[in-house]
Amino acid sequence: MNLFDASALLCFLQGEEGADVVERELVAGGVCSAANWSEAAQKVLARSRDWELARGLLLGYRLVIEPVLVPDAERAAAMWRPGSGLSLGDRLCLATAERLDAVVWTADSSWGTSDTIRQVR
């Protein structure tokens, strides 16, 4: 299963390098944590762009918005480390991916790569 963080969705929406990778994986199906969905919406709106259009495009790929559950919230809290650079949204994404046994797609190079984290560019 694919799980997309906000940076991957924004990469796709903005047509940045790696957008083709995100689109390929969106076609294969996937989910987005509600926390990352909110972050993507906030970034689109902050740039005075049309969130309804972006929302429709993403949901057209049958992207599922996964709620943040109490165990996700608690796992995200346990992941916090001083100076780690991982925001609450990042940790919620990783916690949700862990619960769903999903591969996370990100454009945030600071996350690195692993069996469960893939870079879109």
PDB file of N, CA and C in Angstrom, residues 1-5 9 26 29-33 62-66 96-97 100 102-103:
ATOM      1  N   MET A   1       0.845  -1.181   0.000  1.00  0.00           N
ATOM      2  CA  MET A   1       0.000   0.000   0.000  1.00  0.00           C
ATOM      3  C   MET A   1       0.888   1.241   0.000  1.00  0.00           C
ATOM      4  N   ASN A   2       0.467   2.251  -0.743  1.00  0.00           N
ATOM      5  CA  ASN A   2       1.168   3.533  -0.806  1.00  0.00           C
ATOM      6  C   ASN A   2       0.507   4.539   0.123  1.00  0.00           C
ATOM      7  N   LEU A   3       1.318   5.272   0.848  1.00  0.00           N
ATOM      8  CA  LEU A   3       0.832   6.379   1.669  1.00  0.00           C
ATOM      9  C   LEU A   3       1.621   7.620   1.253  1.00  0.00           C
ATOM     10  N   PHE A   4       0.911   8.687   0.928  1.00  0.00           N
ATOM     11  CA  PHE A   4       1.545   9.908   0.427  1.00  0.00           C
ATOM     12  C   PHE A   4       1.581  10.966   1.513  1.00  0.00           C
ATOM     13  N   ASP A   5       2.750  11.565   1.722  1.00  0.00           N
ATOM     14  CA  ASP A   5       2.791  12.698   2.638  1.00  0.00           C
ATOM     15  C   ASP A   5       2.465  13.973   1.854  1.00  0.00           C
ATOM     16  N   LEU A   9       2.235  15.016  -2.421  1.00  0.00           N
ATOM     17  CA  LEU A   9       1.024  15.519  -3.082  1.00  0.00           C
ATOM     18  C   LEU A   9       1.269  16.901  -3.677  1.00  0.00           C
ATOM     19  N   LEU A  26      -0.059   7.135  -7.574  1.00  0.00           N
ATOM     20  CA  LEU A  26      -1.474   7.444  -7.326  1.00  0.00           C
ATOM     21  C   LEU A  26      -2.374   6.527  -8.143  1.00  0.00           C
ATOM     22  N   GLY A  29      -2.945   3.405  -6.564  1.00  0.00           N
ATOM     23  CA  GLY A  29      -3.809   3.492  -5.389  1.00  0.00           C
ATOM     24  C   GLY A  29      -3.035   3.879  -4.148  1.00  0.00           C
ATOM     25  N   GLY A  30      -3.729   4.468  -3.215  1.00  0.00           N
ATOM     26  CA  GLY A  30      -3.044   4.838  -1.993  1.00  0.00           C
ATOM     27  C   GLY A  30      -3.901   5.622  -1.038  1.00  0.00           C
ATOM     28  N   VAL A  31      -3.252   6.009   0.040  1.00  0.00           N
ATOM     29  CA  VAL A  31      -3.909   6.737   1.117  1.00  0.00           C
ATOM     30  C   VAL A  31      -3.077   7.948   1.503  1.00  0.00           C
ATOM     31  N   CYS A  32      -3.714   8.839   2.223  1.00  0.00           N
ATOM     32  CA  CYS A  32      -3.052  10.007   2.795  1.00  0.00           C
ATOM     33  C   CYS A  32      -3.633  10.196   4.187  1.00  0.00           C
ATOM     34  N   SER A  33      -2.788  10.402   5.156  1.00  0.00           N
ATOM     35  CA  SER A  33      -3.262  10.690   6.513  1.00  0.00           C
ATOM     36  C   SER A  33      -4.046  11.999   6.499  1.00  0.00           C
ATOM     37  N   ARG A  62      -8.805   8.180  -6.684  1.00  0.00           N
ATOM     38  CA  ARG A  62      -9.344   7.312  -5.629  1.00  0.00           C
ATOM     39  C   ARG A  62      -8.446   7.276  -4.394  1.00  0.00           C
ATOM     40  N   LEU A  63      -7.761   8.384  -4.151  1.00  0.00           N
ATOM     41  CA  LEU A  63      -6.948   8.518  -2.958  1.00  0.00           C
ATOM     42  C   LEU A  63      -7.867   8.466  -1.740  1.00  0.00           C
ATOM     43  N   VAL A  64      -7.527   7.649  -0.774  1.00  0.00           N
ATOM     44  CA  VAL A  64      -8.320   7.493   0.443  1.00  0.00           C
ATOM     45  C   VAL A  64      -7.692   8.346   1.541  1.00  0.00           C
ATOM     46  N   ILE A  65      -8.510   9.134   2.210  1.00  0.00           N
ATOM     47  CA  ILE A  65      -8.015   9.934   3.323  1.00  0.00           C
ATOM     48  C   ILE A  65      -8.218   9.119   4.597  1.00  0.00           C
ATOM     49  N   GLU A  66      -7.125   8.765   5.215  1.00  0.00           N
ATOM     50  CA  GLU A  66      -7.131   7.897   6.390  1.00  0.00           C
ATOM     51  C   GLU A  66      -7.181   8.737   7.662  1.00  0.00           C
ATOM     52  N   THR A  96       1.013   6.513  10.833  1.00  0.00           N
ATOM     53  CA  THR A  96      -0.090   5.945  10.063  1.00  0.00           C
ATOM     54  C   THR A  96       0.432   4.882   9.106  1.00  0.00           C
ATOM     55  N   ALA A  97       1.551   5.161   8.459  1.00  0.00           N
ATOM     56  CA  ALA A  97       2.154   4.186   7.548  1.00  0.00           C
ATOM     57  C   ALA A  97       2.539   2.912   8.290  1.00  0.00           C
ATOM     58  N   LEU A 100      -0.606   0.914   8.939  1.00  0.00           N
ATOM     59  CA  LEU A 100      -1.167   0.332   7.726  1.00  0.00           C
ATOM     60  C   LEU A 100      -0.189  -0.576   6.989  1.00  0.00           C
ATOM     61  N   ALA A 102       2.350   0.394   5.264  1.00  0.00           N
ATOM     62  CA  ALA A 102       2.398   1.054   3.959  1.00  0.00           C
ATOM     63  C   ALA A 102       3.791   1.604   3.664  1.00  0.00           C
ATOM     64  N   VAL A 103       4.049   1.812   2.387  1.00  0.00           N
ATOM     65  CA  VAL A 103       5.251   2.500   1.932  1.00  0.00           C
ATOM     66  C   VAL A 103       4.911   3.981   1.840  1.00  0.00           C
TER      67      VAL A 103
END
